Amino acid sequence: MASIKICGFDELEANQAIKVDIDGIPIAVVRDSAGEVFAIGDTCTHGDISLSEGFVEDDTLECWAHGSKFSLRTGKPLTLPAYEPVPAYKVELIDGDVYIDTAVILAV
C-alpha cells in the first residue's frame, strides 16, 4: 500500500490526537509540542478504548480510561495495566501534508 494523505500538517494541533481510519485500521495521529508527527494504533490493548480520546504528554499518548501510556515512537506501553504494544506506523510530511503508510509498521 502506498502512503495515504491524512491531512495538512497545520490542521493538527500540538499535543492533541485525532483518529483516522485507513482501510478499517483505526489510527491515532499526534503532533507533539516539537512539531513531530506520529501515528500509532488507536485501540488500547488493555481495553477497547480509543487512544485518540486520551492525553498527549511529551512522546506518549495516555488512555483516558485506565491510564496506560503508550510510546508515540514505538507503540509500546510504558505503564500498566496495558502490557501489549499497539502498532506504530511510518509518517511522512510531504509539501506540508501528513501521509501514513499502514504497510510500514515501525514497531509492534
N, CA, C and O atoms as a Tinker XYZ file with bonds, in Angstrom:
   432  protein
     1  N      0.845000   -1.177000    0.000000    73     2
     2  CA     0.000000    0.000000    0.000000    64     1     3
     3  C      0.889000    1.238000    0.000000    63     2     4     5
     4  O      1.908000    1.275000    0.690000    81     3
     5  N      0.518000    2.215000   -0.746000    73     3     6
     6  CA     1.246000    3.479000   -0.785000    64     5     7
     7  C      0.788000    4.353000    0.380000    63     6     8     9
     8  O     -0.243000    4.100000    1.004000    81     7
     9  N      1.565000    5.368000    0.650000    73     7    10
    10  CA     1.196000    6.322000    1.686000    64     9    11
    11  C     -0.101000    7.032000    1.312000    63    10    12    13
    12  O     -0.354000    7.328000    0.145000    81    11
    13  N     -0.913000    7.295000    2.327000    73    11    14
    14  CA    -2.200000    7.948000    2.125000    64    13    15
    15  C     -2.187000    9.297000    2.831000    63    14    16    17
    16  O     -1.784000    9.403000    3.990000    81    15
    17  N     -2.635000   10.327000    2.115000    73    15    18
    18  CA    -2.706000   11.655000    2.706000    64    17    19
    19  C     -3.793000   11.678000    3.770000    63    18    20    21
    20  O     -4.936000   11.290000    3.526000    81    19
    21  N     -3.409000   12.145000    4.961000    73    19    22
    22  CA    -4.338000   12.206000    6.086000    64    21    23
    23  C     -4.914000   13.608000    6.252000    63    22    24    25
    24  O     -6.127000   13.783000    6.373000    81    23
    25  N     -4.029000   14.603000    6.256000    73    23    26
    26  CA    -4.445000   15.982000    6.472000    64    25    27
    27  C     -3.249000   16.893000    6.241000    63    26    28    29
    28  O     -2.137000   16.427000    5.993000    81    27
    29  N     -3.485000   18.173000    6.325000    73    27    30
    30  CA    -2.391000   19.122000    6.291000    64    29    31
    31  C     -1.728000   19.183000    7.662000    63    30    32    33
    32  O     -2.396000   19.032000    8.684000    81    31
    33  N     -0.430000   19.400000    7.685000    73    31    34
    34  CA     0.298000   19.498000    8.951000    64    33    35
    35  C     -0.328000   20.569000    9.850000    63    34    36    37
    36  O     -0.458000   20.366000   11.057000    81    35
    37  N     -0.711000   21.696000    9.271000    73    35    38
    38  CA    -1.274000   22.800000   10.047000    64    37    39
    39  C     -2.654000   22.486000   10.619000    63    38    40    41
    40  O     -3.146000   23.214000   11.482000    81    39
    41  N     -3.276000   21.417000   10.150000    73    39    42
    42  CA    -4.578000   21.016000   10.683000    64    41    43
    43  C     -4.446000   20.262000   12.004000    63    42    44    45
    44  O     -5.430000   20.105000   12.728000    81    43
    45  N     -3.248000   19.798000   12.320000    73    43    46
    46  CA    -3.016000   19.090000   13.573000    64    45    47
    47  C     -2.619000   20.081000   14.658000    63    46    48    49
    48  O     -1.694000   20.874000   14.478000    81    47
    49  N     -3.319000   20.033000   15.775000    73    47    50
    50  CA    -2.970000   20.881000   16.907000    64    49    51
    51  C     -1.879000   20.197000   17.726000    63    50    52    53
    52  O     -1.872000   18.976000   17.881000    81    51
    53  N     -0.967000   20.998000   18.242000    73    51    54
    54  CA     0.100000   20.442000   19.079000    64    53    55
    55  C     -0.499000   19.780000   20.319000    63    54    56    57
    56  O     -1.437000   20.292000   20.930000    81    55
    57  N      0.067000   18.637000   20.666000    73    55    58
    58  CA    -0.327000   17.877000   21.858000    64    57    59
    59  C     -1.793000   17.449000   21.860000    63    58    60    61
    60  O     -2.423000   17.342000   22.913000    81    59
    61  N     -2.318000   17.209000   20.671000    73    59    62
    62  CA    -3.669000   16.689000   20.511000    64    61    63
    63  C     -3.615000   15.485000   19.576000    63    62    64    65
    64  O     -2.777000   15.427000   18.677000    81    63
    65  N     -4.500000   14.542000   19.790000    73    63    66
    66  CA    -4.583000   13.370000   18.916000    64    65    67
    67  C     -5.876000   13.442000   18.112000    63    66    68    69
    68  O     -6.898000   13.930000   18.594000    81    67
    69  N     -5.813000   12.948000   16.882000    73    67    70
    70  CA    -7.016000   12.773000   16.085000    64    69    71
    71  C     -7.093000   11.315000   15.667000    63    70    72    73
    72  O     -6.075000   10.629000   15.573000    81    71
    73  N     -8.302000   10.852000   15.419000    73    71    74
    74  CA    -8.494000    9.481000   14.968000    64    73    75
    75  C     -8.790000    9.489000   13.479000    63    74    76    77
    76  O     -9.634000   10.245000   12.998000    81    75
    77  N     -8.070000    8.626000   12.755000    73    75    78
    78  CA    -8.351000    8.423000   11.343000    64    77    79
    79  C     -8.547000    6.926000   11.119000    63    78    80    81
    80  O     -8.110000    6.099000   11.920000    81    79
    81  N     -9.202000    6.604000   10.033000    73    79    82
    82  CA    -9.440000    5.205000    9.685000    64    81    83
    83  C     -8.902000    4.991000    8.274000    63    82    84    85
    84  O     -9.344000    5.638000    7.324000    81    83
    85  N     -7.949000    4.083000    8.150000    73    83    86
    86  CA    -7.388000    3.757000    6.840000    64    85    87
    87  C     -7.690000    2.290000    6.556000    63    86    88    89
    88  O     -7.133000    1.396000    7.193000    81    87
    89  N     -8.561000    2.057000    5.611000    73    87    90
    90  CA    -8.947000    0.695000    5.233000    64    89    91
    91  C     -9.334000   -0.151000    6.443000    63    90    92    93
    92  O     -8.920000   -1.305000    6.560000    81    91
    93  N    -10.124000    0.426000    7.334000    73    91    94
    94  CA   -10.602000   -0.301000    8.508000    64    93    95
    95  C     -9.628000   -0.346000    9.669000    63    94    96    97
    96  O     -9.915000   -0.983000   10.682000    81    95
    97  N     -8.481000    0.312000    9.550000    73    95    98
    98  CA    -7.488000    0.345000   10.622000    64    97    99
    99  C     -7.607000    1.681000   11.355000    63    98   100   101
   100  O     -7.322000    2.729000   10.776000    81    99
   101  N     -8.033000    1.654000   12.641000    73    99   102
   102  CA    -8.117000    2.906000   13.399000    64   101   103
   103  C     -6.716000    3.336000   13.856000    63   102   104   105
   104  O     -5.964000    2.546000   14.427000    81   103
   105  N     -6.385000    4.601000   13.593000    73   103   106
   106  CA    -5.052000    5.115000   13.884000    64   105   107
   107  C     -5.169000    6.448000   14.615000    63   106   108   109
   108  O     -5.972000    7.303000   14.241000    81   107
   109  N     -4.367000    6.618000   15.653000    73   107   110
   110  CA    -4.261000    7.890000   16.363000    64   109   111
   111  C     -3.084000    8.648000   15.771000    63   110   112   113
   112  O     -1.967000    8.133000   15.727000    81   111
   113  N     -3.332000    9.872000   15.316000    73   111   114
   114  CA    -2.295000   10.719000   14.742000    64   113   115
   115  C     -2.057000   11.877000   15.698000    63   114   116   117
   116  O     -2.995000   12.557000   16.116000    81   115
   117  N     -0.786000   12.093000   16.040000    73   115   118
   118  CA    -0.431000   13.086000   17.051000    64   117   119
   119  C      0.691000   13.978000   16.547000    63   118   120   121
   120  O      1.674000   13.507000   15.975000    81   119
   121  N      0.525000   15.270000   16.772000    73   119   122
   122  CA     1.606000   16.239000   16.565000    64   121   123
   123  C      2.058000   16.673000   17.947000    63   122   124   125
   124  O      1.285000   17.257000   18.708000    81   123
   125  N      3.327000   16.383000   18.273000    73   123   126
   126  CA     3.807000   16.746000   19.605000    64   125   127
   127  C      4.204000   18.221000   19.666000    63   126   128   129
   128  O      4.122000   18.931000   18.663000    81   127
   129  N      4.629000   18.673000   20.830000    73   127   130
   130  CA     4.946000   20.088000   21.023000    64   129   131
   131  C      6.163000   20.528000   20.219000    63   130   132   133
   132  O      6.338000   21.720000   19.965000    81   131
   133  N      7.013000   19.571000   19.812000    73   131   134
   134  CA     8.187000   19.893000   18.996000    64   133   135
   135  C      7.853000   19.909000   17.506000    63   134   136   137
   136  O      8.705000   20.248000   16.685000    81   135
   137  N      6.616000   19.543000   17.149000    73   135   138
   138  CA     6.199000   19.553000   15.755000    64   137   139
   139  C      6.387000   18.233000   15.032000    63   138   140   141
   140  O      6.170000   18.155000   13.823000    81   139
   141  N      6.786000   17.197000   15.750000    73   139   142
   142  CA     6.941000   15.876000   15.135000    64   141   143
   143  C      5.575000   15.186000   15.106000    63   142   144   145
   144  O      4.787000   15.318000   16.042000    81   143
   145  N      5.303000   14.451000   14.029000    73   143   146
   146  CA     4.013000   13.779000   13.873000    64   145   147
   147  C      4.213000   12.270000   13.985000    63   146   148   149
   148  O      5.147000   11.707000   13.415000    81   147
   149  N      3.324000   11.637000   14.723000    73   147   150
   150  CA     3.370000   10.194000   14.960000    64   149   151
   151  C      2.027000    9.571000   14.627000    63   150   152   153
   152  O      0.997000   10.244000   14.640000    81   151
   153  N      2.048000    8.269000   14.327000    73   151   154
   154  CA     0.821000    7.515000   14.084000    64   153   155
   155  C      0.949000    6.157000   14.755000    63   154   156   157
   156  O      1.858000    5.386000   14.447000    81   155
   157  N      0.032000    5.869000   15.674000    73   155   158
   158  CA     0.013000    4.566000   16.351000    64   157   159
   159  C     -1.404000    4.020000   16.307000    63   158   160   161
   160  O     -2.361000    4.756000   16.069000    81   159
   161  N     -1.524000    2.721000   16.540000    73   159   162
   162  CA    -2.838000    2.098000   16.597000    64   161   163
   163  C     -3.709000    2.818000   17.605000    63   162   164   165
   164  O     -3.243000    3.183000   18.684000    81   163
   165  N     -4.968000    3.024000   17.264000    73   163   166
   166  CA    -5.851000    3.840000   18.099000    64   165   167
   167  C     -6.533000    3.061000   19.220000    63   166   168   169
   168  O     -7.135000    3.675000   20.101000    81   167
   169  N     -6.462000    1.752000   19.217000    73   167   170
   170  CA    -7.197000    0.970000   20.203000    64   169   171
   171  C     -6.279000    0.481000   21.317000    63   170   172   173
   172  O     -5.326000   -0.257000   21.067000    81   171
   173  N     -6.571000    0.897000   22.544000    73   171   174
   174  CA    -5.791000    0.474000   23.714000    64   173   175
   175  C     -5.814000   -1.048000   23.815000    63   174   176   177
   176  O     -6.860000   -1.673000   23.641000    81   175
   177  N     -4.672000   -1.633000   24.093000    73   175   178
   178  CA    -4.592000   -3.092000   24.184000    64   177   179
   179  C     -5.085000   -3.624000   25.529000    63   178   180   181
   180  O     -5.216000   -4.837000   25.696000    81   179
   181  N     -5.357000   -2.752000   26.474000    73   179   182
   182  CA    -5.918000   -3.185000   27.756000    64   181   183
   183  C     -7.434000   -3.299000   27.663000    63   182   184   185
   184  O     -8.033000   -4.195000   28.258000    81   183
   185  N     -8.043000   -2.401000   26.926000    73   183   186
   186  CA    -9.493000   -2.402000   26.742000    64   185   187
   187  C     -9.805000   -1.806000   25.386000    63   186   188   189
   188  O     -8.934000   -1.209000   24.753000    81   187
   189  N    -10.997000   -1.956000   24.951000    73   187   190
   190  CA   -11.390000   -1.466000   23.625000    64   189   191
   191  C    -11.707000    0.027000   23.704000    63   190   192   193
   192  O    -12.851000    0.443000   23.522000    81   191
   193  N    -10.671000    0.825000   23.979000    73   191   194
   194  CA   -10.802000    2.264000   24.188000    64   193   195
   195  C    -10.013000    3.001000   23.116000    63   194   196   197
   196  O     -8.902000    2.596000   22.773000    81   195
   197  N    -10.576000    4.076000   22.587000    73   195   198
   198  CA    -9.896000    4.882000   21.584000    64   197   199
   199  C     -8.813000    5.727000   22.237000    63   198   200   201
   200  O     -9.105000    6.584000   23.072000    81   199
   201  N     -7.561000    5.485000   21.855000    73   199   202
   202  CA    -6.453000    6.245000   22.422000    64   201   203
   203  C     -6.482000    7.711000   21.995000    63   202   204   205
   204  O     -5.970000    8.569000   22.714000    81   203
   205  N     -7.065000    8.007000   20.851000    73   203   206
   206  CA    -7.094000    9.395000   20.381000    64   205   207
   207  C     -7.953000   10.287000   21.283000    63   206   208   209
   208  O     -7.895000   11.512000   21.177000    81   207
   209  N     -8.739000    9.684000   22.158000    73   207   210
   210  CA    -9.524000   10.449000   23.126000    64   209   211
   211  C     -8.726000   10.716000   24.401000    63   210   212   213
   212  O     -9.219000   11.341000   25.340000    81   211
   213  N     -7.477000   10.228000   24.414000    73   211   214
   214  CA    -6.641000   10.348000   25.606000    64   213   215
   215  C     -5.824000   11.621000   25.639000    63   214   216   217
   216  O     -6.168000   12.621000   25.008000    81   215
   217  N     -4.726000   11.565000   26.392000    73   215   218
   218  CA    -3.926000   12.735000   26.692000    64   217   219
   219  C     -2.514000   12.588000   26.139000    63   218   220   221
   220  O     -1.866000   11.560000   26.337000    81   219
   221  N     -2.042000   13.618000   25.446000    73   219   222
   222  CA    -0.687000   13.633000   24.908000    64   221   223
   223  C      0.218000   14.327000   25.917000    63   222   224   225
   224  O     -0.073000   15.433000   26.373000    81   223
   225  N      1.315000   13.665000   26.257000    73   223   226
   226  CA     2.307000   14.263000   27.149000    64   225   227
   227  C      3.681000   13.834000   26.664000    63   226   228   229
   228  O      3.996000   12.645000   26.617000    81   227
   229  N      4.496000   14.822000   26.302000    73   227   230
   230  CA     5.823000   14.558000   25.743000    64   229   231
   231  C      5.683000   13.620000   24.550000    63   230   232   233
   232  O      5.027000   13.970000   23.569000    81   231
   233  N      6.290000   12.430000   24.617000    73   231   234
   234  CA     6.201000   11.494000   23.495000    64   233   235
   235  C      5.353000   10.276000   23.840000    63   234   236   237
   236  O      5.651000    9.154000   23.430000    81   235
   237  N      4.263000   10.531000   24.622000    73   235   238
   238  CA     3.354000    9.448000   24.992000    64   237   239
   239  C      1.904000    9.853000   24.728000    63   238   240   241
   240  O      1.563000   11.034000   24.660000    81   239
   241  N      1.068000    8.828000   24.582000    73   239   242
   242  CA    -0.378000    9.009000   24.483000    64   241   243
   243  C     -0.993000    8.142000   25.576000    63   242   244   245
   244  O     -0.808000    6.925000   25.595000    81   243
   245  N     -1.723000    8.777000   26.482000    73   243   246
   246  CA    -2.283000    8.083000   27.643000    64   245   247
   247  C     -3.753000    7.758000   27.423000    63   246   248   249
   248  O     -4.541000    8.622000   27.035000    81   247
   249  N     -4.110000    6.516000   27.670000    73   247   250
   250  CA    -5.505000    6.084000   27.586000    64   249   251
   251  C     -6.284000    6.758000   28.720000    63   250   252   253
   252  O     -5.886000    6.697000   29.883000    81   251
   253  N     -7.388000    7.395000   28.365000    73   251   254
   254  CA    -8.168000    8.129000   29.357000    64   253   255
   255  C     -8.867000    7.209000   30.356000    63   254   256   257
   256  O     -9.184000    7.634000   31.467000    81   255
   257  N     -9.111000    5.956000   29.975000    73   255   258
   258  CA    -9.911000    5.076000   30.829000    64   257   259
   259  C     -9.137000    4.493000   32.011000    63   258   260   261
   260  O     -9.627000    4.508000   33.140000    81   259
   261  N     -7.938000    3.984000   31.759000    73   259   262
   262  CA    -7.202000    3.309000   32.832000    64   261   263
   263  C     -5.780000    3.807000   33.012000    63   262   264   265
   264  O     -5.055000    3.301000   33.868000    81   263
   265  N     -5.364000    4.794000   32.219000    73   263   266
   266  CA    -4.085000    5.447000   32.455000    64   265   267
   267  C     -2.858000    4.829000   31.818000    63   266   268   269
   268  O     -1.748000    5.295000   32.075000    81   267
   269  N     -3.007000    3.801000   30.999000    73   267   270
   270  CA    -1.833000    3.244000   30.332000    64   269   271
   271  C     -1.265000    4.275000   29.363000    63   270   272   273
   272  O     -2.006000    4.894000   28.599000    81   271
   273  N      0.057000    4.456000   29.398000    73   271   274
   274  CA     0.722000    5.371000   28.478000    64   273   275
   275  C      1.453000    4.560000   27.423000    63   274   276   277
   276  O      2.127000    3.578000   27.733000    81   275
   277  N      1.313000    4.988000   26.157000    73   275   278
   278  CA     1.957000    4.318000   25.037000    64   277   279
   279  C      2.965000    5.268000   24.394000    63   278   280   281
   280  O      2.698000    6.458000   24.222000    81   279
   281  N      4.123000    4.719000   24.045000    73   279   282
   282  CA     5.133000    5.497000   23.345000    64   281   283
   283  C      4.637000    5.849000   21.956000    63   282   284   285
   284  O      4.162000    4.980000   21.223000    81   283
   285  N      4.745000    7.121000   21.588000    73   283   286
   286  CA     4.362000    7.528000   20.236000    64   285   287
   287  C      5.379000    7.049000   19.208000    63   286   288   289
   288  O      5.052000    6.941000   18.026000    81   287
   289  N      6.594000    6.764000   19.633000    73   287   290
   290  CA     7.652000    6.317000   18.723000    64   289   291
   291  C      7.574000    4.820000   18.421000    63   290   292   293
   292  O      7.840000    4.390000   17.299000    81   291
   293  N      7.207000    4.035000   19.434000    73   291   294
   294  CA     7.254000    2.582000   19.268000    64   293   295
   295  C      5.916000    1.875000   19.460000    63   294   296   297
   296  O      5.768000    0.722000   19.055000    81   295
   297  N      4.945000    2.542000   20.068000    73   295   298
   298  CA     3.668000    1.905000   20.373000    64   297   299
   299  C      3.698000    1.049000   21.623000    63   298   300   301
   300  O      2.675000    0.483000   22.008000    81   299
   301  N      4.856000    0.945000   22.265000    73   299   302
   302  CA     4.973000    0.100000   23.460000    64   301   303
   303  C      4.322000    0.769000   24.663000    63   302   304   305
   304  O      4.424000    1.983000   24.840000    81   303
   305  N      3.646000   -0.039000   25.495000    73   303   306
   306  CA     3.066000    0.523000   26.713000    64   305   307
   307  C      4.185000    0.815000   27.715000    63   306   308   309
   308  O      5.098000    0.010000   27.898000    81   307
   309  N      4.099000    1.967000   28.351000    73   307   310
   310  CA     5.113000    2.369000   29.316000    64   309   311
   311  C      4.613000    2.251000   30.742000    63   310   312   313
   312  O      5.399000    2.294000   31.689000    81   311
   313  N      3.295000    2.101000   30.898000    73   311   314
   314  CA     2.697000    1.921000   32.225000    64   313   315
   315  C      1.595000    0.865000   32.131000    63   314   316   317
   316  O      1.009000    0.642000   31.072000    81   315
   317  N      1.336000    0.232000   33.256000    73   315   318
   318  CA     0.241000   -0.729000   33.351000    64   317   319
   319  C     -1.072000    0.034000   33.427000    63   318   320   321
   320  O     -1.061000    1.219000   33.758000    81   319
   321  N     -2.190000   -0.590000   33.139000    73   319   322
   322  CA    -2.402000   -2.020000   33.046000    64   321   323
   323  C     -2.116000   -2.629000   31.670000    63   322   324   325
   324  O     -2.061000   -3.854000   31.564000    81   323
   325  N     -1.933000   -1.838000   30.624000    73   323   326
   326  CA    -1.630000   -2.423000   29.308000    64   325   327
   327  C     -0.218000   -3.002000   29.315000    63   326   328   329
   328  O      0.694000   -2.428000   29.911000    81   327
   329  N     -0.049000   -4.133000   28.654000    73   327   330
   330  CA     1.282000   -4.728000   28.538000    64   329   331
   331  C      1.591000   -5.165000   27.105000    63   330   332   333
   332  O      2.704000   -5.602000   26.817000    81   331
   333  N      0.607000   -5.047000   26.205000    73   331   334
   334  CA     0.807000   -5.351000   24.793000    64   333   335
   335  C      0.936000   -4.036000   24.022000    63   334   336   337
   336  O      0.210000   -3.085000   24.309000    81   335
   337  N      1.844000   -3.969000   23.053000    73   335   338
   338  CA     2.010000   -2.733000   22.277000    64   337   339
   339  C      0.909000   -2.558000   21.236000    63   338   340   341
   340  O      0.193000   -3.499000   20.896000    81   339
   341  N      0.796000   -1.339000   20.746000    73   339   342
   342  CA    -0.022000   -1.039000   19.577000    64   341   343
   343  C      0.953000   -0.798000   18.428000    63   342   344   345
   344  O      2.106000   -0.445000   18.676000    81   343
   345  N      0.529000   -0.978000   17.186000    73   343   346
   346  CA     1.447000   -0.740000   16.066000    64   345   347
   347  C      1.798000    0.740000   15.933000    63   346   348   349
   348  O      0.981000    1.615000   16.216000    81   347
   349  N      3.020000    0.998000   15.501000    73   347   350
   350  CA     3.469000    2.358000   15.183000    64   349   351
   351  C      3.729000    2.389000   13.679000    63   350   352   353
   352  O      4.418000    1.517000   13.149000    81   351
   353  N      3.181000    3.386000   12.991000    73   351   354
   354  CA     3.226000    3.445000   11.542000    64   353   355
   355  C      4.160000    4.542000   11.039000    63   354   356   357
   356  O      4.434000    5.523000   11.730000    81   355
   357  N      4.632000    4.342000    9.824000    73   355   358
   358  CA     5.502000    5.318000    9.180000    64   357   359
   359  C      4.701000    6.561000    8.799000    63   358   360   361
   360  O      3.640000    6.470000    8.182000    81   359
   361  N      5.231000    7.721000    9.179000    73   359   362
   362  CA     4.618000    9.005000    8.857000    64   361   363
   363  C      5.593000    9.800000    7.997000    63   362   364   365
   364  O      6.791000    9.843000    8.275000    81   363
   365  N      5.066000   10.428000    6.949000    73   363   366
   366  CA     5.881000   11.295000    6.107000    64   365   367
   367  C      5.197000   12.651000    5.985000    63   366   368   369
   368  O      3.972000   12.734000    5.902000    81   367
   369  N      5.998000   13.708000    5.975000    73   367   370
   370  CA     5.496000   15.047000    5.693000    64   369   371
   371  C      5.961000   15.407000    4.295000    63   370   372   373
   372  O      7.161000   15.478000    4.027000    81   371
   373  N      5.006000   15.634000    3.409000    73   371   374
   374  CA     5.313000   15.955000    2.011000    64   373   375
   375  C      4.554000   17.221000    1.640000    63   374   376   377
   376  O      3.324000   17.255000    1.664000    81   375
   377  N      5.300000   18.247000    1.302000    73   375   378
   378  CA     4.709000   19.524000    0.883000    64   377   379
   379  C      3.655000   20.026000    1.865000    63   378   380   381
   380  O      2.603000   20.517000    1.454000    81   379
   381  N      3.933000   19.905000    3.149000    73   379   382
   382  CA     3.020000   20.419000    4.166000    64   381   383
   383  C      1.855000   19.515000    4.500000    63   382   384   385
   384  O      0.969000   19.907000    5.260000    81   383
   385  N      1.835000   18.307000    3.945000    73   383   386
   386  CA     0.761000   17.357000    4.226000    64   385   387
   387  C      1.305000   16.133000    4.960000    63   386   388   389
   388  O      2.472000   15.771000    4.813000    81   387
   389  N      0.434000   15.501000    5.754000    73   387   390
   390  CA     0.784000   14.318000    6.537000    64   389   391
   391  C      0.317000   13.072000    5.792000    63   390   392   393
   392  O     -0.849000   12.966000    5.412000    81   391
   393  N      1.234000   12.134000    5.589000    73   391   394
   394  CA     0.945000   10.865000    4.933000    64   393   395
   395  C      1.300000    9.712000    5.875000    63   394   396   397
   396  O      2.281000    9.772000    6.615000    81   395
   397  N      0.473000    8.660000    5.825000    73   395   398
   398  CA     0.727000    7.458000    6.623000    64   397   399
   399  C      0.697000    6.258000    5.698000    63   398   400   401
   400  O     -0.145000    6.161000    4.805000    81   399
   401  N      1.637000    5.342000    5.928000    73   399   402
   402  CA     1.674000    4.079000    5.185000    64   401   403
   403  C      1.437000    2.953000    6.185000    63   402   404   405
   404  O      2.326000    2.622000    6.970000    81   403
   405  N      0.234000    2.358000    6.163000    73   403   406
   406  CA    -0.094000    1.302000    7.118000    64   405   407
   407  C      0.632000   -0.006000    6.820000    63   406   408   409
   408  O      0.643000   -0.916000    7.648000    81   407
   409  N      1.237000   -0.099000    5.638000    73   407   410
   410  CA     2.010000   -1.295000    5.295000    64   409   411
   411  C      3.387000   -1.257000    5.949000    63   410   412   413
   412  O      4.055000   -2.287000    6.044000    81   411
   413  N      3.813000   -0.096000    6.395000    73   411   414
   414  CA     5.126000    0.047000    7.035000    64   413   415
   415  C      4.918000    0.217000    8.526000    63   414   416   417
   416  O      4.681000    1.319000    9.021000    81   415
   417  N      5.012000   -0.903000    9.230000    73   415   418
   418  CA     4.865000   -0.877000   10.688000    64   417   419
   419  C      6.260000   -0.755000   11.282000    63   418   420   421
   420  O      7.108000   -1.623000   11.074000    81   419
   421  N      6.494000    0.320000   12.016000    73   419   422
   422  CA     7.806000    0.594000   12.576000    64   421   423
   423  C      8.110000   -0.288000   13.775000    63   422   424   425
   424  O      9.252000   -0.697000   13.980000    81   423
   425  N      7.090000   -0.578000   14.561000    73   423   426
   426  CA     7.300000   -1.387000   15.757000    64   425   427
   427  C      5.984000   -1.983000   16.195000    63   426   428   429
   428  O      4.922000   -1.389000   16.011000    81   427
   429  N      6.068000   -3.177000   16.784000    73   427   430
   430  CA     4.912000   -3.815000   17.400000    64   429   431
   431  C      5.408000   -4.578000   18.604000    63   430   432
   432  O      4.616000   -5.210000   19.303000    81   431
